[in-house]
Amino acid sequence: MANVYFMQAMHQALAAAMEEDETVVVLGEDVDRGVFGVTRGLIDRFGPNRIRKTPISEATFVGGAVGAAAAGLRPFAHVMFSSFFYVAMDQIANQAARLRYMSGGQVELPIVYFAGTGPSGSAAAQHSENPHSILMHTAGLKVVMPSTPYDAKGLMTAAIRDPNPVIYLADLRLSRLRAAVPAEPYEIPLGSADIKRVGEDVTVVALASLVPPVLEAAAELEEEGVSVEVIDPRSLVPFDWEMVAASVRRTGRLVVADPARRLCGAAGEIIAGVSERVWDSLLARPRRLTWPDVPVPFSPPLEKELDVGAEDVKQAVRDVLDESSRRIPAARGAARGSA
Amino acid sequence: MLSDALLHLYRLMMRIRVFEEKVQELHKLGRLPGFVHVYLGEEAVAVGACSVLRRTDHITSTHRGHGHCIAKGADVAPMMAELFGKADGYCKGKGGSMHIIDTSLGILGANGIVGGGIPMAAGAGLADTVLGRDGVTVCFFGDGAANQGVLLEALNLSAIWKLPVVYLCESNHYMEFTPTADLTAGRIYRRAEPFGIPGVEVDGNDVLEVRRAAAEAVDRARRGEGPTLIEAVTYRFAGHSEGEEAFVSAYRTEEEVESWKARDPVTCFRERLLAELPDRASELDDIDDAEQASVEAAVRFAEAAPFPPPGQALEHVFAEAGA
Ligand SMILES: Cc1ncc(C[n+]2csc(CCOP(=O)(O)OP(=O)(O)O)c2C)c(N)n1
Ligand SMILES: [Mg+2]
């Protein structure tokens, strides 16, 4: 087990997949150098026939991946910043996400659409999107968003082997994360969440770069006698409703932390899905921690204003506990020993 | 051309030069947040083209937009403040280097999306046409952006509607770290031909040649005869973005960079002015000093300016009806 950075973990999985399956090809701008490092150096190993540097033509290489997949390749399309999905949105939403359905199941489209995502430090409104909820809503696209190097590698292997278009979003705020991962390829099945910390009183579902601050908050809350369970869904489509619902059934309380806008966002969807499943276990209204409904601003203090931090998480956890202690029957509250 | 006008071209090129050199210096010191792409080496393109525009004419710009803004009349102080993310910046700190906009000068915005400004330029031309104005829009875009499909769509639309737009490609030979020629079929200026519009190539390091070509295209547009595509051949002296050495190895040879620096648009024009207007030599020195001083003042202005209050993050999403 060697220590690798977040993006290196994805690189390892991609390189291994290219080794194992010669139909895996890489398409994208500057993919020989690879701005985030995920494709860097692959051209030396696999050559320019499989590592295809494209012109700046997102609509065409994103859509090209659809045709290439329909005709026998497994394209890994490097979209660079996730904001650039919007440049190619017809090819994503009308083509990649539709062909199999419209053809009555004739077509398989084993494509990975990879992009770095989220604010990365004053990259401003056209380089800082987290577009996962728009892509989740599209139907026909799987969407993954890992939070650790280990998960990143396992999800990448699974994404490349999956017979469907998978949107793979690598949160740029996690670039400096480093951890030990197995050298050999391994798969983390799409749709399996992971409990990042076991707890009893409150379930906090956290996505991508919000996993670390939520874990930090959970550790601090432990000192206040509050036990927080932290779940990282890892994959948003498909979603591991079973694991999240089971956790909320135990804790009775849910907070969702999503580094994205609120309106029609993943946080709202997760809360709705859990509420539908285990509404009778809920002891308080679920809370969501998100950005406000604004584009990402440039100026550092403004960008920071959007952030969800450990303090916000602690406050939300205290709020749900507070509300539930006012509402649960005294006997149960005492038995649980919480708040 | 009158000698005062020539000196003004020089002044604007020098303003861009010292602004960008200061930006590089500030970036190295870690004073500027975010991505910064400088225009060093390409000054003649923006200055030549904007020299034939009126204040009310429009431009659309790119991620490498500082030069376009200065050439169209932007003030370096609020520009610098914007780069610092300060409240007194052109966009109140909301946009930064890649998004400077001044609608009062017809600057419809630098743009973080490669090719993003191209359809907008056609639209600005449409507004002039529909409203019966004799305005013109210059659309600056890179040689890399020429491979976005929107360019062909915009050329076609502008041709059929005879829109008053000048499409000005800055052929600086690179798109990020890749030579444009490696991934571009044919010559960009020749993409005008099938649309039946003029396509011309000019020396983008010669401000007077750019100005001449732009004047012809702008006059044609003002007369209602439609768009022109100009390819200005030039070179960027600096990296694609400041600080790139940290994550990319060299992708250009020293000799190549040096050969273009020998054709530096600012110093070459200066030498030419010295030769042609020897009696005004001291004025060139004065211009250099004045521009240096104004950029220093811009930095002081930017440093002294406050950061926007955090609550500003929530403003400017929508306009108020009737406001
Ligand atoms: C739609 C889109 N794709 C990719 C990028 C990343 N990117 C920024 S600048 C650039 C190269 C642009 O080259 P060119 O148009 O020649 O302009 P130059 O940088 O040479 O001025 C790329 C690929 C982007 N900002 N937007
Ligand atoms: Mg270029």
XYZ file of C-alpha atoms and ligand atoms in Angstrom:
689
model
C 0.000 0.000 0.000
C 1.648 3.187 -1.186
C 0.649 6.701 -0.207
C -0.914 8.481 -3.162
C -2.620 11.770 -3.806
C -6.330 11.949 -4.647
C -5.780 12.462 -8.395
C -2.966 9.879 -8.507
C -5.365 7.275 -7.168
C -7.650 7.919 -10.150
C -4.649 7.874 -12.461
C -3.667 4.430 -11.180
C -7.129 3.049 -11.798
C -7.286 4.540 -15.279
C -3.833 3.226 -16.195
C -4.707 -0.269 -14.944
C -7.970 -0.224 -16.878
C -6.102 0.753 -20.037
C -3.695 -2.097 -19.429
C -6.519 -4.583 -18.971
C -8.792 -3.404 -21.807
C -7.402 -2.006 -25.005
C -10.710 -0.411 -25.945
C -10.273 2.146 -23.164
C -9.219 5.423 -24.786
C -8.701 8.923 -23.383
C -10.104 12.033 -25.068
C -9.624 15.635 -23.997
C -7.671 18.857 -24.075
C -4.001 18.687 -23.086
C -4.456 15.142 -21.801
C -0.779 14.362 -22.435
C 0.161 16.772 -19.660
C -3.202 16.560 -17.946
C -3.956 19.665 -15.948
C -5.036 17.719 -12.850
C -2.624 14.823 -13.227
C -5.177 12.081 -13.822
C -4.062 11.456 -17.396
C -0.490 12.743 -17.075
C 2.134 10.481 -18.615
C -0.348 7.964 -20.046
C 0.675 8.992 -23.536
C 4.146 7.559 -22.916
C 2.676 4.197 -21.977
C -0.244 3.914 -24.346
C 0.677 6.168 -27.248
C -1.221 8.812 -29.183
C -3.610 6.336 -30.765
C -5.313 5.739 -27.426
C -4.492 9.027 -25.720
C -6.239 11.510 -27.985
C -5.501 15.165 -27.473
C -8.495 17.052 -28.775
C -8.908 20.613 -29.969
C -10.947 22.890 -27.705
C -14.223 21.418 -28.918
C -16.135 20.102 -25.918
C -19.404 19.447 -27.725
C -17.610 17.275 -30.237
C -15.379 15.198 -28.004
C -18.092 14.741 -25.382
C -20.540 13.711 -28.102
C -17.788 11.866 -29.911
C -17.478 9.639 -26.866
C -21.099 8.587 -27.412
C -20.505 7.482 -30.972
C -17.198 5.882 -30.068
C -18.841 3.930 -27.253
C -21.728 2.837 -29.467
C -19.161 1.600 -31.966
C -16.981 -0.381 -29.581
C -14.688 1.830 -27.499
C -14.755 2.617 -23.785
C -13.953 6.331 -23.819
C -12.661 8.239 -20.837
C -13.506 11.838 -21.731
C -11.561 14.438 -19.764
C -13.845 17.475 -19.570
C -11.323 19.373 -17.401
C -13.401 21.729 -15.213
C -16.938 20.521 -14.533
C -18.236 23.976 -15.544
C -17.393 22.918 -19.089
C -20.107 20.240 -19.037
C -22.433 23.117 -19.829
C -20.592 23.747 -23.107
C -21.430 20.181 -24.139
C -24.790 19.801 -22.456
C -26.702 18.702 -25.545
C -24.316 15.828 -26.052
C -24.559 14.877 -22.384
C -28.288 15.231 -21.818
C -29.827 14.605 -25.245
C -27.354 12.061 -26.541
C -25.273 10.216 -23.914
C -28.144 10.004 -21.452
C -30.771 9.110 -24.049
C -29.420 6.714 -26.638
C -29.884 3.501 -24.705
C -33.404 4.371 -23.600
C -34.587 5.640 -26.967
C -33.204 2.578 -28.727
C -35.183 0.255 -26.516
C -32.033 -0.954 -24.839
C -30.008 -1.713 -27.962
C -27.041 0.479 -27.136
C -24.499 0.284 -24.348
C -22.496 3.418 -23.675
C -19.533 2.584 -21.419
C -18.222 6.142 -21.036
C -16.552 7.952 -18.169
C -16.954 11.712 -18.220
C -14.306 12.971 -15.846
C -13.948 16.506 -14.504
C -12.351 18.366 -11.649
C -15.142 20.057 -9.755
C -16.031 22.697 -7.224
C -14.395 25.883 -6.006
C -10.628 25.646 -5.936
C -9.685 29.107 -4.708
C -10.996 32.149 -6.601
C -11.464 30.332 -9.875
C -14.716 32.331 -10.112
C -18.145 31.603 -11.508
C -17.181 29.759 -14.701
C -14.626 27.374 -13.161
C -16.135 26.455 -9.797
C -19.383 24.622 -10.419
C -20.569 21.512 -8.706
C -23.083 20.395 -11.326
C -23.903 16.986 -9.853
C -27.552 17.696 -9.132
C -28.232 18.807 -12.709
C -26.587 15.640 -13.977
C -28.413 13.477 -11.398
C -31.692 14.868 -12.684
C -30.954 13.928 -16.272
C -31.776 10.168 -16.069
C -29.410 7.868 -17.866
C -26.229 9.119 -16.215
C -24.543 7.618 -13.192
C -22.859 10.205 -10.982
C -19.993 9.618 -8.550
C -18.124 12.020 -6.296
C -15.479 10.439 -4.043
C -13.930 11.938 -0.930
C -10.813 9.820 -0.329
C -7.988 8.437 -2.487
C -9.104 4.886 -1.658
C -12.667 5.519 -2.787
C -11.443 7.486 -5.783
C -9.471 4.548 -7.110
C -12.144 1.928 -6.496
C -14.884 4.071 -7.981
C -12.778 4.856 -11.033
C -12.258 1.173 -11.767
C -15.973 0.542 -11.356
C -16.871 3.571 -13.479
C -14.666 2.468 -16.369
C -16.015 -1.104 -16.250
C -19.635 0.062 -16.010
C -21.641 -0.286 -19.244
C -23.235 3.170 -18.809
C -22.182 6.808 -19.009
C -20.719 7.672 -15.613
C -20.035 11.250 -14.590
C -16.955 11.176 -12.389
C -16.475 14.391 -10.413
C -13.175 14.888 -8.585
C -13.549 17.629 -6.004
C -10.576 19.958 -6.510
C -10.529 20.881 -2.840
C -9.402 17.330 -2.120
C -6.365 17.438 -4.433
C -3.918 17.542 -1.567
C -5.390 14.528 0.233
C -2.942 11.698 0.451
C -3.547 8.184 1.695
C -2.465 4.592 1.305
C -4.249 2.637 -1.402
C -3.683 -0.915 -2.631
C -1.479 -1.097 -5.705
C -3.750 -3.580 -7.462
C -6.999 -2.421 -9.058
C -10.162 -2.987 -6.996
C -13.760 -1.961 -7.465
C -16.094 -0.062 -5.214
C -19.537 -0.822 -6.620
C -21.403 2.248 -7.831
C -24.279 2.811 -5.426
C -22.528 1.737 -2.252
C -22.225 4.381 0.434
C -19.642 4.250 3.193
C -19.924 4.964 6.883
C -16.937 7.219 7.534
C -17.636 7.391 11.257
C -20.013 5.337 13.362
C -22.383 7.201 15.656
C -25.741 7.027 17.380
C -27.403 10.392 17.773
C -27.382 12.115 14.403
C -26.712 10.945 10.835
C -24.769 13.421 8.734
C -24.602 12.646 5.032
C -21.678 14.526 3.498
C -20.525 14.798 -0.094
C -17.007 15.138 -1.497
C -15.024 18.020 0.026
C -17.510 18.357 2.878
C -16.598 14.944 4.272
C -13.418 16.215 6.009
C -15.081 19.172 7.795
C -18.008 16.972 8.798
C -15.603 14.425 10.290
C -13.851 17.247 12.103
C -17.169 18.468 13.475
C -18.093 14.929 14.512
C -14.844 14.550 16.448
C -15.446 17.829 18.253
C -19.065 16.979 18.997
C -17.939 13.714 20.553
C -16.281 15.813 23.223
C -19.661 17.419 23.907
C -21.117 13.948 24.334
C -22.827 13.903 20.949
C -22.304 10.880 18.757
C -22.479 11.583 15.015
C -22.624 9.009 12.245
C -21.022 10.266 9.045
C -22.019 8.697 5.739
C -20.440 9.447 2.390
C -22.753 8.251 -0.400
C -19.773 8.265 -2.820
C -22.182 7.614 -5.642
C -25.230 9.822 -6.134
C -26.757 7.831 -8.987
C -27.306 5.057 -8.066
C -27.790 5.998 -4.417
C -27.427 3.715 -1.434
C -30.812 4.452 0.130
C -30.608 1.320 2.214
C -27.525 2.348 4.138
C -28.605 5.939 4.696
C -32.173 5.021 5.641
C -30.952 2.348 8.048
C -28.713 4.881 9.743
C -31.498 7.433 10.120
C -33.798 4.730 11.421
C -31.296 4.298 14.256
C -30.441 7.947 14.916
C -33.774 9.568 14.080
C -31.957 12.682 12.949
C -30.542 13.742 9.593
C -28.278 16.518 8.379
C -27.054 16.628 4.770
C -23.967 18.620 3.767
C -23.627 19.271 0.042
C -21.052 21.667 -1.476
C -23.520 23.022 -4.021
C -26.520 25.255 -4.375
C -29.691 24.438 -2.492
C -32.494 24.732 -5.052
C -33.252 21.325 -6.602
C -29.997 20.103 -5.104
C -28.728 16.721 -3.979
C -29.254 17.656 -0.318
C -32.965 18.231 -0.848
C -33.246 15.011 -2.804
C -31.478 12.970 -0.128
C -33.697 14.420 2.569
C -36.823 13.696 0.542
C -35.721 10.142 -0.224
C -34.906 9.397 3.401
C -38.076 11.041 4.683
C -40.201 8.944 2.346
C -38.526 5.799 3.612
C -38.250 6.359 7.354
C -40.466 9.336 8.149
C -41.791 7.652 11.254
C -38.294 7.427 12.720
C -37.561 11.135 12.330
C -37.303 12.958 15.645
C -36.612 16.381 14.128
C -36.806 18.132 10.788
C -33.820 17.179 8.641
C -31.395 20.019 7.958
C -29.426 20.774 4.817
C -26.130 22.592 4.684
C -25.505 23.983 1.217
C -24.349 27.090 -0.596
C -26.904 29.811 -1.051
C -28.442 29.966 -4.529
C -25.743 32.085 -6.139
C -22.906 31.571 -8.632
C -19.471 31.138 -7.044
C -17.897 34.584 -6.531
C -14.231 35.424 -7.157
C -13.126 37.426 -4.131
C -11.727 35.200 -1.354
C -14.007 36.454 1.446
C -17.050 36.079 -0.817
C -16.071 32.588 -1.898
C -15.567 31.683 1.742
C -19.033 32.973 2.542
C -20.505 30.115 0.491
C -18.538 27.440 2.299
C -20.011 24.988 4.695
C -17.552 24.595 7.560
C -17.214 22.453 10.655
C -18.913 25.151 12.751
C -21.986 25.098 10.505
C -22.125 21.338 10.827
C -21.889 21.485 14.617
C -24.639 24.072 14.743
C -26.938 22.029 12.521
C -26.333 18.921 14.623
C -27.086 20.847 17.819
C -30.217 22.261 16.195
C -31.657 18.874 15.311
C -30.807 17.536 18.730
C -32.395 20.536 20.387
C -35.523 20.293 18.368
C -35.859 16.567 18.950
C -35.262 16.786 22.690
C -38.148 19.212 22.841
C -40.294 16.799 20.880
C -39.418 13.236 21.835
C -41.196 11.604 24.718
C -39.087 12.218 27.828
C -38.554 8.515 28.473
C -37.008 7.934 25.081
C -34.886 11.074 25.262
C -33.526 9.969 28.628
C -32.917 6.442 27.414
C -30.924 7.719 24.463
C -29.030 10.042 26.738
C -28.804 12.651 24.075
C -29.090 16.412 24.343
C -1.552 59.229 -39.112
C -1.017 62.228 -36.885
C 1.945 61.885 -34.607
C -0.216 62.457 -31.512
C -2.346 59.496 -32.507
C 0.767 57.370 -32.988
C 1.994 58.330 -29.561
C -1.390 57.392 -28.135
C -1.113 53.906 -29.625
C 2.274 53.605 -27.999
C 0.907 54.836 -24.681
C -1.813 52.177 -24.640
C 0.575 49.396 -25.580
C 2.955 50.518 -22.848
C 0.043 50.682 -20.377
C -0.758 47.038 -21.099
C 2.919 46.116 -20.907
C 3.554 47.626 -17.499
C 0.193 46.494 -16.145
C 0.909 42.889 -17.103
C 4.475 42.962 -15.822
C 3.180 44.261 -12.513
C 0.530 41.544 -12.486
C 3.220 38.899 -12.981
C 5.228 40.337 -10.130
C 2.199 40.445 -7.813
C 1.251 36.910 -8.746
C 4.725 35.653 -7.892
C 4.386 37.314 -4.519
C 1.159 35.422 -3.972
C -0.886 38.606 -3.891
C -3.404 37.712 -6.604
C -5.999 35.005 -6.065
C -7.201 32.695 -8.816
C -6.138 32.210 -12.423
C -4.246 34.984 -14.211
C -3.481 34.978 -17.957
C -1.349 37.873 -19.182
C -1.303 39.512 -22.605
C 2.430 40.238 -22.863
C 3.578 40.105 -26.481
C 0.098 40.566 -27.942
C -0.386 44.250 -27.113
C -0.502 45.384 -30.737
C -3.600 43.315 -31.478
C -5.931 44.847 -28.901
C -4.536 48.348 -29.290
C -4.600 48.320 -33.080
C -8.156 46.999 -33.213
C -9.657 49.165 -30.484
C -7.992 52.285 -31.919
C -10.633 52.375 -34.642
C -13.577 51.857 -32.287
C -15.815 54.425 -30.657
C -16.562 54.399 -26.974
C -20.075 53.131 -27.749
C -18.843 50.218 -29.859
C -18.674 46.820 -28.203
C -16.000 44.217 -27.661
C -16.143 40.689 -26.333
C -13.010 39.341 -24.745
C -11.397 36.178 -23.441
C -9.701 34.700 -20.374
C -6.654 36.702 -21.520
C -8.589 39.936 -21.380
C -6.579 42.615 -19.565
C -5.157 43.998 -22.817
C -8.549 44.200 -24.514
C -10.009 46.098 -21.587
C -7.146 48.595 -21.402
C -7.233 49.131 -25.159
C -10.979 49.823 -24.994
C -10.373 52.473 -22.367
C -10.596 50.677 -19.036
C -8.997 52.324 -16.028
C -6.115 50.327 -14.574
C -7.014 51.163 -10.959
C -10.396 49.393 -10.776
C -8.936 46.664 -12.989
C -6.160 46.040 -10.494
C -8.634 46.200 -7.618
C -10.720 43.550 -9.373
C -7.681 41.293 -9.684
C -7.193 41.655 -5.935
C -10.851 40.759 -5.348
C -11.579 44.144 -3.804
C -14.855 46.012 -3.467
C -13.609 48.884 -5.653
C -12.869 46.568 -8.556
C -14.777 46.814 -11.827
C -17.028 43.955 -10.771
C -16.924 44.610 -7.020
C -14.672 41.580 -6.628
C -17.298 39.206 -8.001
C -15.489 38.429 -11.263
C -11.704 38.671 -10.999
C -9.108 38.584 -13.758
C -11.120 36.384 -16.116
C -14.332 38.380 -15.893
C -13.626 42.108 -16.135
C -16.639 43.912 -17.571
C -17.340 47.610 -18.070
C -20.584 48.064 -19.939
C -20.114 51.849 -19.986
C -17.110 51.287 -22.253
C -18.839 48.636 -24.343
C -16.749 45.875 -22.773
C -19.142 42.924 -22.672
C -16.701 40.929 -20.664
C -13.604 38.881 -20.442
C -14.718 35.261 -20.391
C -13.654 32.104 -18.619
C -15.229 29.872 -21.248
C -13.123 29.477 -24.374
C -15.358 30.622 -27.225
C -17.969 31.934 -24.800
C -17.839 35.475 -26.148
C -18.302 34.560 -29.797
C -22.095 34.180 -29.925
C -22.423 37.220 -27.673
C -20.584 39.335 -30.226
C -23.035 38.278 -32.920
C -25.843 39.249 -30.563
C -24.385 42.673 -29.895
C -24.185 43.128 -33.657
C -27.823 42.109 -33.901
C -28.776 44.771 -31.352
C -27.019 47.442 -33.416
C -28.787 46.211 -36.526
C -32.260 46.012 -35.014
C -31.967 49.361 -33.263
C -30.630 51.052 -36.386
C -27.364 52.101 -34.730
C -24.127 52.270 -36.648
C -22.229 50.485 -33.885
C -19.658 47.751 -34.427
C -18.596 44.841 -32.235
C -15.102 43.403 -32.197
C -14.993 39.808 -31.027
C -11.563 38.836 -29.699
C -10.922 35.101 -29.505
C -7.907 32.803 -29.427
C -6.647 30.424 -32.077
C -7.680 27.615 -29.736
C -11.207 29.025 -29.529
C -11.410 28.872 -33.317
C -12.090 25.143 -32.937
C -15.265 25.692 -30.951
C -18.243 25.057 -33.191
C -19.857 28.340 -32.178
C -17.363 30.200 -34.364
C -18.771 28.654 -37.521
C -22.315 29.195 -36.319
C -21.594 32.840 -35.553
C -19.810 33.452 -38.855
C -22.761 32.021 -40.734
C -25.343 33.967 -38.745
C -23.382 37.192 -39.085
C -22.965 36.636 -42.803
C -26.647 35.960 -43.540
C -27.815 38.872 -41.357
C -24.909 41.128 -42.372
C -24.132 41.788 -38.723
C -21.605 44.535 -37.958
C -19.097 42.281 -36.241
C -15.346 41.899 -36.645
C -14.141 38.446 -35.586
C -10.554 38.918 -34.511
C -8.579 35.765 -33.895
C -5.439 36.155 -31.800
C -3.253 33.480 -33.315
C -0.612 33.212 -30.633
C 0.299 29.670 -31.706
C -0.747 27.919 -28.504
C -3.808 26.745 -26.720
C -2.681 26.088 -23.198
C 0.322 23.779 -23.628
C -0.423 22.498 -27.109
C 0.692 24.078 -30.397
C -2.463 25.161 -32.174
C -1.154 23.900 -35.508
C -1.018 20.320 -34.141
C -4.792 20.238 -33.753
C -6.078 22.726 -36.307
C -6.854 21.880 -39.916
C -6.166 24.616 -42.431
C -5.705 28.273 -41.685
C -8.187 30.034 -39.470
C -8.609 33.177 -41.594
C -9.619 30.978 -44.514
C -12.668 29.827 -42.588
C -14.304 33.078 -43.748
C -14.252 32.112 -47.394
C -17.085 29.558 -47.492
C -19.351 32.094 -45.784
C -18.615 34.652 -48.453
C -17.076 37.150 -46.063
C -13.588 38.652 -46.089
C -10.924 36.700 -44.233
C -7.543 38.358 -43.782
C -4.282 37.566 -42.090
C -2.235 40.325 -40.489
C 0.997 40.675 -38.578
C -0.360 40.864 -35.061
C 2.880 42.308 -33.750
C 2.552 45.393 -35.921
C 0.052 47.768 -34.375
C -0.352 49.806 -37.555
C -1.034 46.753 -39.651
C -3.636 45.536 -37.201
C -5.137 49.005 -37.159
C -5.301 49.135 -40.953
C -7.032 45.769 -41.236
C -9.393 46.596 -38.377
C -10.260 49.963 -39.915
C -11.248 48.326 -43.158
C -13.350 45.698 -41.401
C -14.968 48.216 -39.069
C -15.824 50.591 -41.922
C -17.353 47.759 -43.869
C -19.393 46.727 -40.837
C -20.559 50.297 -40.194
C -21.668 50.583 -43.793
C -23.935 47.597 -43.199
C -21.919 45.238 -45.378
C -21.444 42.601 -42.700
C -18.723 40.774 -40.830
C -15.011 40.194 -41.419
C -12.678 37.576 -39.988
C -9.176 38.775 -39.157
C -6.409 36.464 -38.006
C -3.696 38.418 -36.221
C -0.553 36.314 -35.989
C 1.257 36.930 -32.739
C 2.826 35.209 -29.739
C 2.438 35.220 -25.995
C 5.676 35.871 -24.168
C 4.524 34.503 -20.814
C 3.101 31.128 -19.892
C -0.514 30.224 -20.521
C -1.315 31.160 -16.952
C 0.880 32.559 -14.229
C 2.498 29.927 -12.064
C 2.084 27.123 -14.606
C 5.739 26.045 -14.149
C 4.573 24.381 -10.953
C 2.664 21.714 -12.843
C 3.758 21.672 -16.494
C 7.173 21.053 -17.926
C 8.421 23.290 -20.727
C 6.460 23.039 -23.960
C 8.192 25.758 -25.990
C 11.848 26.133 -26.830
C 13.930 29.040 -25.582
C 14.830 29.862 -29.191
C 11.209 30.084 -30.219
C 10.352 32.465 -27.372
C 13.461 34.538 -28.030
C 12.777 34.777 -31.752
C 9.400 36.308 -31.000
C 10.796 38.589 -28.333
C 13.074 39.965 -31.032
C 9.848 41.115 -32.679
C 8.420 42.602 -29.496
C 5.426 44.705 -30.607
C 6.057 47.403 -28.012
C 9.793 47.922 -28.435
C 9.597 47.587 -32.227
C 6.941 50.292 -32.370
C 8.992 52.448 -30.034
C 12.037 52.169 -32.286
C 9.940 53.030 -35.263
C 8.563 56.131 -33.552
C 12.065 57.178 -32.518
C 13.170 56.895 -36.137
C 10.157 58.654 -37.600
C 9.563 61.280 -34.918
C 13.025 61.967 -33.488
C 11.955 65.315 -32.051
C 9.425 63.593 -29.809
C 11.830 61.099 -28.253
C 11.594 62.585 -24.806
C 7.820 62.227 -24.890
C 8.212 58.469 -25.216
C 10.241 58.443 -22.031
C 7.571 60.548 -20.384
C 4.924 58.065 -21.468
C 6.918 55.168 -20.039
C 7.309 56.965 -16.732
C 3.696 58.063 -16.586
C 2.356 54.583 -17.285
C 4.684 53.048 -14.750
C 3.500 55.583 -12.189
C -0.160 55.024 -12.978
C 0.190 51.263 -12.560
C 1.992 51.783 -9.252
C -0.869 54.038 -8.215
C -3.340 51.369 -9.323
C -1.622 48.860 -7.050
C -1.811 51.293 -4.121
C -5.479 51.877 -4.908
C -6.125 48.132 -5.028
C -4.218 47.477 -1.820
C -6.017 50.233 0.056
C -9.450 49.165 -1.161
C -11.517 47.037 1.210
C -12.638 43.507 0.479
C -16.343 43.337 -0.252
C -18.510 42.605 2.777
C -19.300 38.848 2.816
C -23.007 39.522 2.355
C -22.239 40.773 -1.156
C -21.922 37.136 -2.135
C -25.718 37.067 -2.153
C -26.251 40.153 -4.311
C -26.506 40.694 -8.071
C -28.098 37.366 -8.930
C -31.181 39.050 -10.379
C -31.983 42.583 -11.454
C -34.905 44.263 -9.745
C -37.760 44.903 -12.131
C -38.143 48.630 -12.751
C -35.006 49.520 -10.783
C -14.836 25.763 -22.838
C -13.482 25.762 -22.251
N -12.657 24.732 -22.489
C -11.422 24.705 -21.970
C -10.981 25.735 -21.182
C -9.594 25.684 -20.577
N -8.752 26.626 -21.283
C -8.578 27.887 -20.843
S -7.680 28.801 -21.872
C -7.462 27.517 -22.926
C -6.657 27.688 -24.162
C -7.215 28.765 -25.016
O -6.427 28.918 -26.139
P -6.674 30.123 -27.102
O -8.115 30.215 -27.451
O -5.720 29.998 -28.214
O -6.339 31.396 -26.214
P -4.923 31.820 -25.598
O -4.861 31.253 -24.235
O -3.872 31.315 -26.486
O -4.983 33.313 -25.564
C -8.117 26.382 -22.462
C -8.136 25.077 -23.134
C -11.877 26.783 -20.926
N -11.560 27.802 -20.131
N -13.105 26.796 -21.484
Mg -3.853 30.757 -28.456
